[in-house]
Tab-separated table of C-alpha atoms in Angstrom:
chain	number	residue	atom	x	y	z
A	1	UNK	CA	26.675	-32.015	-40.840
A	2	UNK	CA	24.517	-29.442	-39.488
A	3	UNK	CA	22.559	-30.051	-36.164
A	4	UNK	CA	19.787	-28.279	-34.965
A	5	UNK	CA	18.249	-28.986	-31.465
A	6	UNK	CA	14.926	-31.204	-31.444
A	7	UNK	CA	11.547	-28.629	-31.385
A	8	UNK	CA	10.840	-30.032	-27.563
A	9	UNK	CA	14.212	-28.077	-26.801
A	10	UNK	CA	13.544	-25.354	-28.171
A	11	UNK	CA	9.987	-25.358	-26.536
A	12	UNK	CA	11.498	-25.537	-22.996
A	13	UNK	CA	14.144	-22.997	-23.686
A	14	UNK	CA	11.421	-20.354	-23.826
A	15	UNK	CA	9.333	-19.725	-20.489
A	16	UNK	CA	5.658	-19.968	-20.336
A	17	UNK	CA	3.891	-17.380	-19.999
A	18	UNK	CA	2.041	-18.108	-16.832
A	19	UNK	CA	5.604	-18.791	-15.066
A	20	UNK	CA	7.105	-15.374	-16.512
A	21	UNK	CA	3.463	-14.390	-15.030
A	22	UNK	CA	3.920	-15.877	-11.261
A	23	UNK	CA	7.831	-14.338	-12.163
A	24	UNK	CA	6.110	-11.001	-12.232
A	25	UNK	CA	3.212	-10.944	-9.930
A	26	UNK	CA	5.679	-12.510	-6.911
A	27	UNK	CA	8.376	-9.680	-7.982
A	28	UNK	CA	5.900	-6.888	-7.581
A	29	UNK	CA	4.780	-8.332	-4.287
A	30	UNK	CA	7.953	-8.105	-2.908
A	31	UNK	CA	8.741	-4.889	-4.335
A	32	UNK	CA	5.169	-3.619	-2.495
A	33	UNK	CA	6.286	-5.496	0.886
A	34	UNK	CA	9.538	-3.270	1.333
A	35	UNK	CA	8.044	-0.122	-0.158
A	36	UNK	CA	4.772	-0.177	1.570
A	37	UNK	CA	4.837	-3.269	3.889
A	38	UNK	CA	8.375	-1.842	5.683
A	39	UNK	CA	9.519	1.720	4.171
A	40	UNK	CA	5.964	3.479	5.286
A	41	UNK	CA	4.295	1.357	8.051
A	42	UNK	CA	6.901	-0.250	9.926
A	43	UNK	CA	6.718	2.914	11.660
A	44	UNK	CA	3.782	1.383	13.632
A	45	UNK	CA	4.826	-1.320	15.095
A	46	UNK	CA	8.206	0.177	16.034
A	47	UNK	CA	6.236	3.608	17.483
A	48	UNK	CA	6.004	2.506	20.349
A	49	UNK	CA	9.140	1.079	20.762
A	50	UNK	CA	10.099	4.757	20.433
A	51	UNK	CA	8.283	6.138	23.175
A	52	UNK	CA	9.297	3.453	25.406
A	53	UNK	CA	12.362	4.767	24.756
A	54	UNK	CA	11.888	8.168	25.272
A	55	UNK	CA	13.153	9.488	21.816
A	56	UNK	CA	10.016	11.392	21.099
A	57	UNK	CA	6.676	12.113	22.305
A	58	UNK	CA	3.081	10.722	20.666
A	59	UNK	CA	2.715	14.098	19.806
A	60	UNK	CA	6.026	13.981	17.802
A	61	UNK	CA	5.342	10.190	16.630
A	62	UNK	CA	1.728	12.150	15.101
A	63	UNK	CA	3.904	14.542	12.830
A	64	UNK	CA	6.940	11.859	11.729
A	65	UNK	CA	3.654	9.870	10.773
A	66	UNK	CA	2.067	13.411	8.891
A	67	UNK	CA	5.631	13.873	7.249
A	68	UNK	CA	5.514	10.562	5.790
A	69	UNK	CA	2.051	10.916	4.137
A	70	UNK	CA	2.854	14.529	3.255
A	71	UNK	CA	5.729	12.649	1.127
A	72	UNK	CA	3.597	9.657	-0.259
A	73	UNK	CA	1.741	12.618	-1.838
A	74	UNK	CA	4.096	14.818	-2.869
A	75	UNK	CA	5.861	11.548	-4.581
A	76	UNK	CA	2.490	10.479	-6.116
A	77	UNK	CA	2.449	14.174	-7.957
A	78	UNK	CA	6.240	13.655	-9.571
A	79	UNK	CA	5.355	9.879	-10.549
A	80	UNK	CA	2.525	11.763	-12.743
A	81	UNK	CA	5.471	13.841	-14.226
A	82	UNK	CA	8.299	11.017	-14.669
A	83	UNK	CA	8.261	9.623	-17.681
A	84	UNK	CA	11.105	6.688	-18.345
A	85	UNK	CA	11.283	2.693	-17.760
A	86	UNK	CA	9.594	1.862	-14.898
A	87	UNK	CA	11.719	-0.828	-13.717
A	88	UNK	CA	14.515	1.455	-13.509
A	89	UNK	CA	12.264	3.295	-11.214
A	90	UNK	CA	11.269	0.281	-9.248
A	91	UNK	CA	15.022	-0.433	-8.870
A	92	UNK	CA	15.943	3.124	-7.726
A	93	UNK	CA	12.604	3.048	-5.164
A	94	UNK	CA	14.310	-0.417	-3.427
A	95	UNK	CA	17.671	0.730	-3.236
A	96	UNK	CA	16.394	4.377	-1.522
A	97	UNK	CA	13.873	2.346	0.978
A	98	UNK	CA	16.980	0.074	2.398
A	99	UNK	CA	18.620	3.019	2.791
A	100	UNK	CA	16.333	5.053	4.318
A	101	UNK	CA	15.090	2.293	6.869
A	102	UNK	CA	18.199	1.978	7.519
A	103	UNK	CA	18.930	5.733	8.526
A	104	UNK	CA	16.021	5.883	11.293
A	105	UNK	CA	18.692	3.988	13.032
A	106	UNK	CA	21.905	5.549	12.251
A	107	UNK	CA	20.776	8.699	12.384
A	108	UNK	CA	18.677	10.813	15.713
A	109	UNK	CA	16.510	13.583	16.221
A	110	UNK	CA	13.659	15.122	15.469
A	111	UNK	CA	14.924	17.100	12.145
A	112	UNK	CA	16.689	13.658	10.527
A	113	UNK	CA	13.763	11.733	11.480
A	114	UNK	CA	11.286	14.070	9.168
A	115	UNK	CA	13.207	14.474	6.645
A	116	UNK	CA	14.215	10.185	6.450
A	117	UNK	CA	10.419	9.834	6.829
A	118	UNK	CA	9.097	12.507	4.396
A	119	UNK	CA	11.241	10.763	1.418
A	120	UNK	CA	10.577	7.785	2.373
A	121	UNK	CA	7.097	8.274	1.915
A	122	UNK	CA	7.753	10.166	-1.734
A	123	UNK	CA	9.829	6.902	-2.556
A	124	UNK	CA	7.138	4.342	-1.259
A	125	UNK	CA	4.630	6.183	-3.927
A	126	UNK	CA	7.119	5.933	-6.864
A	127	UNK	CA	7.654	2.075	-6.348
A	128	UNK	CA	3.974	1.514	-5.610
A	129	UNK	CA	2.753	3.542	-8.879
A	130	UNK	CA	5.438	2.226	-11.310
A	131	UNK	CA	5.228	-1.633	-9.495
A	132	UNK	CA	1.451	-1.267	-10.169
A	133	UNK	CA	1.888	0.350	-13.581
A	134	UNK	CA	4.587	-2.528	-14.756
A	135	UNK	CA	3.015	-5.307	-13.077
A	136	UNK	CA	-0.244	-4.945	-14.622
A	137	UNK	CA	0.563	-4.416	-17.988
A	138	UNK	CA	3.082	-7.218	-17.841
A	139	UNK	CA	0.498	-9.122	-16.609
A	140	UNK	CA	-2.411	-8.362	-19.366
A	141	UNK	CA	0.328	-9.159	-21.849
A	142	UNK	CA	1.116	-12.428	-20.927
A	143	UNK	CA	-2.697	-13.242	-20.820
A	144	UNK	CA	-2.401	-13.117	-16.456
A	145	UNK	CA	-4.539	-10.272	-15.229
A	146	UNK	CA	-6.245	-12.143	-13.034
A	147	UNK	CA	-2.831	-12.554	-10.817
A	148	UNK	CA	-2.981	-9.290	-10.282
A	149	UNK	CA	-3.875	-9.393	-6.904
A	150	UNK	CA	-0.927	-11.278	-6.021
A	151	UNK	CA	0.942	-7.975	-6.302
A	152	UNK	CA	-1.168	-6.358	-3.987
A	153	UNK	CA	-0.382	-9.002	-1.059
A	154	UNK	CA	2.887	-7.373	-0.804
A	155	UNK	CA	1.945	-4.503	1.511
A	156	UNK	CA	0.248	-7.426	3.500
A	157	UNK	CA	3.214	-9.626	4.345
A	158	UNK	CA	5.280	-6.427	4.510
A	159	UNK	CA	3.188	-5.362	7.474
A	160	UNK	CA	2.768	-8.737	8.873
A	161	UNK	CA	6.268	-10.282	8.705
A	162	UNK	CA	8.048	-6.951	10.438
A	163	UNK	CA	4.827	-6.611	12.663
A	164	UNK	CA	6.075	-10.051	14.606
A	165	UNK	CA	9.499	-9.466	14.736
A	166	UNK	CA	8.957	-6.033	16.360
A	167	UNK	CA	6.921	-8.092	18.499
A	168	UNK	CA	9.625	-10.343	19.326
A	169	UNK	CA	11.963	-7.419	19.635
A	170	UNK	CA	9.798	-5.428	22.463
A	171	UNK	CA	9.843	-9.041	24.142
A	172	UNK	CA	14.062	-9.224	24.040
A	173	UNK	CA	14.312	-5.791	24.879
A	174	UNK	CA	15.441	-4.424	21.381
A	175	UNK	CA	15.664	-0.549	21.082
A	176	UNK	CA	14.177	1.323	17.985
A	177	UNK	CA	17.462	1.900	16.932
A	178	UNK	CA	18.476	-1.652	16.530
A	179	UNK	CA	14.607	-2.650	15.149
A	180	UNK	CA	15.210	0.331	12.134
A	181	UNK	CA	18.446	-1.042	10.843
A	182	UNK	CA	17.023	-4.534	11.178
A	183	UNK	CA	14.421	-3.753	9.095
A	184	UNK	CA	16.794	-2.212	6.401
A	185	UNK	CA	18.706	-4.866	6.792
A	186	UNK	CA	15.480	-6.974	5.534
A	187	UNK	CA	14.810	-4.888	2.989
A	188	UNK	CA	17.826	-5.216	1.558
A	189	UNK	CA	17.724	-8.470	1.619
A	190	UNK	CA	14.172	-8.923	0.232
A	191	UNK	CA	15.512	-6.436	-2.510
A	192	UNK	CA	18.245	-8.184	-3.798
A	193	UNK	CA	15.965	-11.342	-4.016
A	194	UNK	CA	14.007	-10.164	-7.234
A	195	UNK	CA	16.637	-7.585	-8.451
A	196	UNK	CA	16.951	-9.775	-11.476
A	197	UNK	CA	13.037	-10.019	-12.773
A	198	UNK	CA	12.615	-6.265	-12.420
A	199	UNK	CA	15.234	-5.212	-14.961
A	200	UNK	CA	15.162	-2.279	-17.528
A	201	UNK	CA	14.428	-3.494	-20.717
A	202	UNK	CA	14.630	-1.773	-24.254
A	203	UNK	CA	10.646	-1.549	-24.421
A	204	UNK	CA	9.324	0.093	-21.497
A	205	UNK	CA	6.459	-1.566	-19.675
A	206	UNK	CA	5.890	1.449	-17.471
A	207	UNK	CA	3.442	3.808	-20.271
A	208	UNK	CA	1.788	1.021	-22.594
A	209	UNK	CA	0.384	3.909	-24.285
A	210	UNK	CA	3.060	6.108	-24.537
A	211	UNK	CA	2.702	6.147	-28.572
A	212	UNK	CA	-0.605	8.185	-27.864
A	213	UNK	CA	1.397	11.440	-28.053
A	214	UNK	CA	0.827	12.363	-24.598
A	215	UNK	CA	-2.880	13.017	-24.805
A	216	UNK	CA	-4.638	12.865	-22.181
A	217	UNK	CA	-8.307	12.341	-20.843
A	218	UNK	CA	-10.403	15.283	-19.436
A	219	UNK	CA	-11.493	14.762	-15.742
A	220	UNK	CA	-14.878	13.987	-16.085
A	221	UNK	CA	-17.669	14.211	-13.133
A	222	UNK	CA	-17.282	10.254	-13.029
A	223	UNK	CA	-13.276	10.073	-12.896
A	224	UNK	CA	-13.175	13.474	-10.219
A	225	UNK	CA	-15.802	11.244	-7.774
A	226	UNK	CA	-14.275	8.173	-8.130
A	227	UNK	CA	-10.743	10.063	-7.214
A	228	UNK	CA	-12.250	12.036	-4.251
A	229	UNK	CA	-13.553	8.847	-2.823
A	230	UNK	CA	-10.428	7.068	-3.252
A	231	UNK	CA	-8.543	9.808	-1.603
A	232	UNK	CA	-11.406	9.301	1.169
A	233	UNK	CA	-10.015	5.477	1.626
A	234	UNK	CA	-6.887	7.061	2.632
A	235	UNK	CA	-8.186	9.107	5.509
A	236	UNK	CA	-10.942	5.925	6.453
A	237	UNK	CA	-8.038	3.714	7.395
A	238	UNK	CA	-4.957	5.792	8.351
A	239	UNK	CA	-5.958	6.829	12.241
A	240	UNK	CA	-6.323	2.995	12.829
A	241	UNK	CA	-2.912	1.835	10.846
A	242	UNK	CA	-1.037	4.357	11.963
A	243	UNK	CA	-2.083	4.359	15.952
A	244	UNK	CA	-3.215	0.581	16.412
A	245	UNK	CA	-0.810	-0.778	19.149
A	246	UNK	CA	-1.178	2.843	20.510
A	247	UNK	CA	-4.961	2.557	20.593
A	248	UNK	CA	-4.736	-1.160	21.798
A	249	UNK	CA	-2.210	-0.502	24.545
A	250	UNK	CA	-4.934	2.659	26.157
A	251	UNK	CA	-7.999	0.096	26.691
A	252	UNK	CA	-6.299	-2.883	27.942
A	253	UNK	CA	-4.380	-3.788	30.450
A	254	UNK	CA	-1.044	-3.312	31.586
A	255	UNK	CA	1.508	-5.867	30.419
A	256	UNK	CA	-0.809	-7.663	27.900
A	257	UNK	CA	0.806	-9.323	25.147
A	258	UNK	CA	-1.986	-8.504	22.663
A	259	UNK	CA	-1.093	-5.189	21.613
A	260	UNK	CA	1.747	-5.873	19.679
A	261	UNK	CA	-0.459	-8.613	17.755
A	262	UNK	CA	-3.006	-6.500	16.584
A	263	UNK	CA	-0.598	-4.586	13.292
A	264	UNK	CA	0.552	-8.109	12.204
A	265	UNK	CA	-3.151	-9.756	12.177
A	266	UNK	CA	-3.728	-6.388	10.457
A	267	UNK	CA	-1.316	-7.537	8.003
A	268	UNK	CA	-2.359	-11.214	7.440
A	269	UNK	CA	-5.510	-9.371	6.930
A	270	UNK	CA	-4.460	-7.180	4.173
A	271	UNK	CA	-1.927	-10.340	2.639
A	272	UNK	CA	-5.073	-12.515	2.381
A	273	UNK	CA	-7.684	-10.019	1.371
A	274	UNK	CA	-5.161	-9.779	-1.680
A	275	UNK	CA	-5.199	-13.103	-2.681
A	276	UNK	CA	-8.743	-13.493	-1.889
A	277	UNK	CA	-9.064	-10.391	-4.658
A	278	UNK	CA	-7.387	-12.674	-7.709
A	279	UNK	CA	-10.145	-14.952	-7.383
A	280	UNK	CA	-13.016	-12.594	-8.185
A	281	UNK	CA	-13.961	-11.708	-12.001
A	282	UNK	CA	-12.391	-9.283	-13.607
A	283	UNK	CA	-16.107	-8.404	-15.127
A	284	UNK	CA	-16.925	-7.265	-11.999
A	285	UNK	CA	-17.559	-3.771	-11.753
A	286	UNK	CA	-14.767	-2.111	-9.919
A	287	UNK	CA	-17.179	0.364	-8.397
A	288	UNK	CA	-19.077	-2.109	-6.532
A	289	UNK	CA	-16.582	-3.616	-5.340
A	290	UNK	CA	-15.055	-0.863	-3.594
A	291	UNK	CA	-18.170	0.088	-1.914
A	292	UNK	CA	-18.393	-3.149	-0.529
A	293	UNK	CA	-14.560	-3.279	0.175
A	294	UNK	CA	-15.517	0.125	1.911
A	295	UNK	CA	-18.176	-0.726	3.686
A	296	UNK	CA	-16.395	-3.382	5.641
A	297	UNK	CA	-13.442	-1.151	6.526
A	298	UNK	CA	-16.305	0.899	7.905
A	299	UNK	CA	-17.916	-1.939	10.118
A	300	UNK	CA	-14.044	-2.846	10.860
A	301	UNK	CA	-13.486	0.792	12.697
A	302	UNK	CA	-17.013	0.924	14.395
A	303	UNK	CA	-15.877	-2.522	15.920
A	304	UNK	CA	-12.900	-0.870	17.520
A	305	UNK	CA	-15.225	1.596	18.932
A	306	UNK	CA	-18.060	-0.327	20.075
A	307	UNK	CA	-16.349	-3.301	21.159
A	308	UNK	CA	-12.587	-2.440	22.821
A	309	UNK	CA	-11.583	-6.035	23.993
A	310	UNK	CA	-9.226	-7.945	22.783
A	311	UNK	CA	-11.769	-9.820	20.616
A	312	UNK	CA	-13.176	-7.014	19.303
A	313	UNK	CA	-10.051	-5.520	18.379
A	314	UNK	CA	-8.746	-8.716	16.935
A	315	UNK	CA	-12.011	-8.928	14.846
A	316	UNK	CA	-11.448	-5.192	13.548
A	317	UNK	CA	-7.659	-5.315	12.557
A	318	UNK	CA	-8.639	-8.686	10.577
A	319	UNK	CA	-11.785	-6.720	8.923
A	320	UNK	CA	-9.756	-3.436	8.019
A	321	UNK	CA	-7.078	-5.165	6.953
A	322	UNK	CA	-8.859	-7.739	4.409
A	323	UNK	CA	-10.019	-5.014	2.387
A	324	UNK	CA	-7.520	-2.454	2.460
A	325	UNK	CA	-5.135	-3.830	-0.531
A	326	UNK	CA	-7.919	-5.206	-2.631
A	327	UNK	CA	-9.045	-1.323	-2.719
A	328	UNK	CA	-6.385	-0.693	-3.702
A	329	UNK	CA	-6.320	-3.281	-6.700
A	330	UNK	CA	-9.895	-2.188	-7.915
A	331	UNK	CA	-9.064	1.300	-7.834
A	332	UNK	CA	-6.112	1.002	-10.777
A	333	UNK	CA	-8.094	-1.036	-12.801
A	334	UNK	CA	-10.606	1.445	-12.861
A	335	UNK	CA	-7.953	3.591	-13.701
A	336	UNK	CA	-6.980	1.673	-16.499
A	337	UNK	CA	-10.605	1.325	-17.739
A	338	UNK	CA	-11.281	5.158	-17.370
A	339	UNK	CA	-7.867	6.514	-18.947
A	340	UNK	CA	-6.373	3.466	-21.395
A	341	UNK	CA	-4.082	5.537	-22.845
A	342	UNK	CA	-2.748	7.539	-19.904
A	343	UNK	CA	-3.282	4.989	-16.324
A	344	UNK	CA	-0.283	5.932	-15.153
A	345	UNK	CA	-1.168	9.633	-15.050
A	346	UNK	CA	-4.697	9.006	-13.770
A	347	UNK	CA	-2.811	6.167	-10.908
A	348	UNK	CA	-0.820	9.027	-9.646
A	349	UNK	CA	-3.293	11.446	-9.605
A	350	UNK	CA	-5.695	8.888	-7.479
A	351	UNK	CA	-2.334	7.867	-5.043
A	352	UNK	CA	-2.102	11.975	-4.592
A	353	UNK	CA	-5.986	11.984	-3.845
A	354	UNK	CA	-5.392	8.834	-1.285
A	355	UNK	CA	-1.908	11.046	0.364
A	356	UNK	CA	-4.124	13.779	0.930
A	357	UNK	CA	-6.391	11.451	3.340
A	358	UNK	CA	-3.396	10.152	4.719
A	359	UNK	CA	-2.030	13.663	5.143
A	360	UNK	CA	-5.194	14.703	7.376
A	361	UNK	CA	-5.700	11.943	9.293
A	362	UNK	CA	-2.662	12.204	12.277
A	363	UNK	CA	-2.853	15.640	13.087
A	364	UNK	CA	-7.038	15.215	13.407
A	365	UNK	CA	-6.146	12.503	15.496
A	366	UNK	CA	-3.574	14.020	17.577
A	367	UNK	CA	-6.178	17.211	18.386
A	368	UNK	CA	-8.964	14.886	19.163
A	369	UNK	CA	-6.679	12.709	21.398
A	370	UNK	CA	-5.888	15.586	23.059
A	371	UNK	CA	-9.292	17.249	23.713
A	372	UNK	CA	-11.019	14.203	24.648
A	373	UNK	CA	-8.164	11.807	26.045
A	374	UNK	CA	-8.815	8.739	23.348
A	375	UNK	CA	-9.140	7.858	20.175
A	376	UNK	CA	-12.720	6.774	19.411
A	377	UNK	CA	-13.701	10.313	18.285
A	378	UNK	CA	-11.250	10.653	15.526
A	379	UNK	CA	-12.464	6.955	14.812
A	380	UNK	CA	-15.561	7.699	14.563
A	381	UNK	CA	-14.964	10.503	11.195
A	382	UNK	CA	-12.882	8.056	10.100
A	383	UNK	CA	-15.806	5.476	9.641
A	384	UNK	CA	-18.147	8.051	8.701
A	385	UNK	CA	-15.973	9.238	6.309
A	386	UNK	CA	-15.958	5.501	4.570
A	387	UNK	CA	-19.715	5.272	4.709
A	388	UNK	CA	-19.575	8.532	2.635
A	389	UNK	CA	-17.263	6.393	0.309
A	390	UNK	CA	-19.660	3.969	-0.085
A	391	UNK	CA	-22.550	6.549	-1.286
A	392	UNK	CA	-20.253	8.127	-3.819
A	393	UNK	CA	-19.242	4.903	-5.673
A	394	UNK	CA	-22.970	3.284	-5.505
A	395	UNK	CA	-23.736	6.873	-7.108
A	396	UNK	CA	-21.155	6.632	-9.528
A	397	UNK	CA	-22.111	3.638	-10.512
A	398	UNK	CA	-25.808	4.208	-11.374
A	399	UNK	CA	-25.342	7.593	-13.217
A	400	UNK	CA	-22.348	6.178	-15.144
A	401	UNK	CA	-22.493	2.503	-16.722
A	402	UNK	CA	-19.061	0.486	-17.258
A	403	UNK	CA	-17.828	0.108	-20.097
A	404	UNK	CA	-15.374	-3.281	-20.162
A	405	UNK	CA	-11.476	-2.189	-19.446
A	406	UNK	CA	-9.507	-1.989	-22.747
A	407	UNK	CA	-5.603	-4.357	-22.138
């Protein structure tokens, strides 16, 4: 006699699709946290571990920093180009990032240091374009958008987590040498943890329009301002994430503990602005949102201006960091509304508008440190430079109506 398993079985042999959703959103996340959260910023927290030591100079710190953007750009330009499975990419992105985290502490110098730093950055912008790309349109398929901004609370904790242990390393005495291969270590570890949910499959996930024969959208006045503004988000927050403990150790005290606390509340910030982001309605108009999201990144680095206490600070690294994901978030869905058919080309072309900010910011910092012996005046473009954000997208917004994003 034949047997055939009872329909309940069969039922829970398939997943759900909000648990292959969580499955996902929380691999993405993690993907984002060694990518972003460790291969590009865990620079800051372990800069001045490096100066301590007497490896290299702020001045040198500035252009390792520079390098790194210079390569989150460059990479953002070639993810435009790639075309292939995206969770291939992802994969090759991970295994580069432990590797490269890894080398800041194997290998020394000047030379090693900008070239480990300049790919890392390229590699940083592959995983974050293709983890976005994939993620999303996983996500819209399995009827999930909205956990979308789980994804984006990956840089958060990436920031956050590593932020404390360098913290706890400066306390023990640790070297930068010993806090880069720790790190590596991590994000090895942290790789190999979701290795099996972002695996090439025979459909690719990475180009859901790929059977639209590679056309592509003209750059209309709408879709050039809203890229130029983004790219303007990158230059509004980089002085501050890049040069916070820095910053933080110059207008307080000698021997405070706080400095070293400032990156990871930056990072709880970002972490919780991301989840905060998942609970607003996807009919919201991305536009708005980012000028507010703006806006508050702009109040965030007047703060550190105005008001250099440890309160003050506190108050601005939790402000700038609340928003700076979620931008992020809003800014590739209104890629996906403007460009259906192509959002991967118009996402890299926005992340190459963003490395360009980031490119800028450092060495404008550097000259203005040097001129006037602090940081507040490159602070202060940076917030301008936000408010000017803010005009473009409330412009934007009244000369060019939404139209509701297409899955």
């Amino acid at each position: 006699m034949e047997h055939t398993l009872p329909s309940s079985s069969v039922v829970s042999a398939v997943p759900h699709p909000r648990a292959t959703a969580w499955r996902v959103a929380i691999a993405g996340m993690v993907a984002l946290s060694v990518a972003m959260g460790i291969g590009r910023f865990a620079f800051t927290p372990i800069l001045p571990m490096m100066l301590h030591d007497g490896s290299l100079t702020l001045a040198q710190g500035s252009w390792l920093a520079t390098g790194n953007y210079l390569g989150y750009f460059v990479g953002a330009l070639v993810c435009m180009a790639l075309r292939g499975d995206a969770a291939r990419f992802i994969r090759i992105g991970l295994v580069a990032t432990v590797l490269l985290t890894a080398g800041m502490g194997v290998l020394q110098g000047q030379p090693a240091w900008l070239v480990l730093r300049f790919a890392a950055g390229m590699i940083s912008a592959l995983v974050f374009v293709f983890t976005a790309g994939w993620c999303l349109h996983r996500l819209t398929e399995l009827g999930h958008a909205a956990l979308g901004g789980i994804i984006f609370c990956g840089p958060g904790l990436g920031i956050a987590i590593p932020g404390l242990m360098a913290s706890g390393m400066v306390a023990l005495g640790w070297h930068a040498t010993s806090a880069w291969v720790a790190f590596g270590v991590l994000s090895a570890l942290l790789s190999a943890a979701v290795w099996s949910t972002v695996r090439p499959e025979a459909r690719s996930h990475a180009a859901p329009a790929s059977a639209a024969a590679g056309a592509v959208p003209k750059l209309d006045a709408p879709t050039i301002a809203v890229t130029l503004a983004y790219g303007v988000a990158g230059f509004g927050y980089i002085i501050t994430a890049t040069f916070l403990p820095v910053i933080a150790r110059k207008v307080l005290p000698a021997g405070s503990v706080w400095p070293d606390l400032f990156w990871p509340m930056f990072g709880a910030g970002v972490a919780l602005g991301a989840f905060l982001s998942t609970r607003i309605s996807l009919a919201r108009d991305n536009r708005a949102l980012l000028a507010t999201a703006y806006a508050m990144q702009a109040v965030a680095v007047t703060i550190s201006i105005v008001w250099p206490t440890v309160a003050g600070l506190a108050l601005s690294s939790l402000l700038l960091g609340l928003p700076f994901t979620a931008i992020t978030l809003f800014a590739m869905r209104e890629a996906r509304r403007l460009w259906p058919h192509a959002a991967p080309r118009l996402m890299g072309l926005m992340t190459a508008a963003y490395g360009i900010g980031q490119i800028v910011g450092p060495p404008l910092a550097n000259r203005l440190f040097a001129a006037t012996g602090g940081f507040n005046a490159s602070l202060a473009v940076a917030a301008v430079s936000l408010v000017v954000g803010v005009a473009t997208f409330i412009v934007v917004k009244r000369v060019s109506p939404a139209s509701p994003v297409r899955a």
